[in-house]
Amino acid sequence: MAQEVISPAANARGCIIHAAASMVRGPAVLSSLIVKTSAPANIFDGQALAITSGYSAFTNSDADILKLDREFFVPAGLGVYFISNKNRDGGMMQVIYSLL
């Protein structure tokens, strides 16, 4: 299930994504930060700003690690969503953005 960060309606004049990060626990989990006019159906459905997976030595378990550390302009009318390919066991997701 997609988690809405910014709805298309709230993004009336465009927005700037300054940074984003997530660390989500679960076996073979992939997550992505998607830009689209509606909620994505999967991790590839839309324009992906970031998608990644990795093994976290910090948690000593399978973990999805996503980091976006450069700014992106998102045109008006597009929403911003986090979505994963599987159910997650826990973790955190964050986005720093400015609505214009």
Coordinates of C-alpha atoms in Angstrom, one line a residue, residues 36-95:
K36 CA 2.6 10.4 -9.8
T37 CA -0.9 11.9 -10.3
S38 CA -2.4 9.1 -8.2
A39 CA -1.2 6.5 -5.7
P40 CA 1.1 4.0 -7.3
A41 CA 0.1 0.3 -7.6
N42 CA 3.7 -1.0 -7.1
I43 CA 7.3 0.2 -6.6
F44 CA 7.8 0.8 -10.4
D45 CA 4.4 2.6 -11.1
G46 CA 5.3 6.2 -11.7
Q47 CA 8.4 8.4 -11.7
A48 CA 10.8 7.0 -9.1
L49 CA 12.9 9.6 -7.3
A50 CA 14.7 6.9 -5.3
I51 CA 14.5 3.1 -5.1
T52 CA 17.0 1.0 -3.4
S53 CA 17.6 -2.0 -1.1
G54 CA 20.4 -3.1 1.1
Y55 CA 21.5 -5.1 4.1
S56 CA 21.9 -3.1 7.3
A57 CA 24.8 -4.2 9.5
F58 CA 23.3 -1.8 12.1
T59 CA 20.1 -3.8 12.6
N60 CA 21.7 -7.1 11.6
S61 CA 18.7 -8.0 9.5
D62 CA 17.3 -7.5 6.0
A63 CA 16.5 -3.8 5.6
D64 CA 15.5 -1.5 2.9
I65 CA 17.7 1.6 2.9
L66 CA 16.7 4.6 0.8
K67 CA 18.5 7.9 0.7
L68 CA 17.8 10.9 -1.5
D69 CA 20.2 13.8 -0.7
R70 CA 19.7 16.1 -3.7
E71 CA 16.8 18.4 -4.4
F72 CA 14.1 17.6 -7.0
F73 CA 11.4 19.9 -8.3
V74 CA 8.0 18.1 -8.5
P75 CA 5.6 19.8 -10.9
A76 CA 2.2 20.9 -9.8
G77 CA -0.5 18.3 -9.8
L78 CA 1.8 15.4 -8.9
G79 CA 1.7 13.6 -5.6
V80 CA 4.6 12.1 -3.7
Y81 CA 4.4 8.6 -2.3
F82 CA 6.4 6.0 -0.4
I83 CA 5.6 2.4 -1.5
S84 CA 7.1 -1.0 -0.7
N85 CA 6.8 -4.4 -2.5
K86 CA 6.0 -6.3 0.7
N87 CA 4.6 -5.8 4.2
R88 CA 7.1 -4.1 6.4
D89 CA 8.0 -5.2 10.0
G90 CA 8.7 -1.6 11.0
G91 CA 11.1 1.3 10.3
M92 CA 11.0 5.0 9.5
M93 CA 10.4 7.2 6.5
Q94 CA 10.9 10.9 6.2
V95 CA 10.8 13.6 3.5

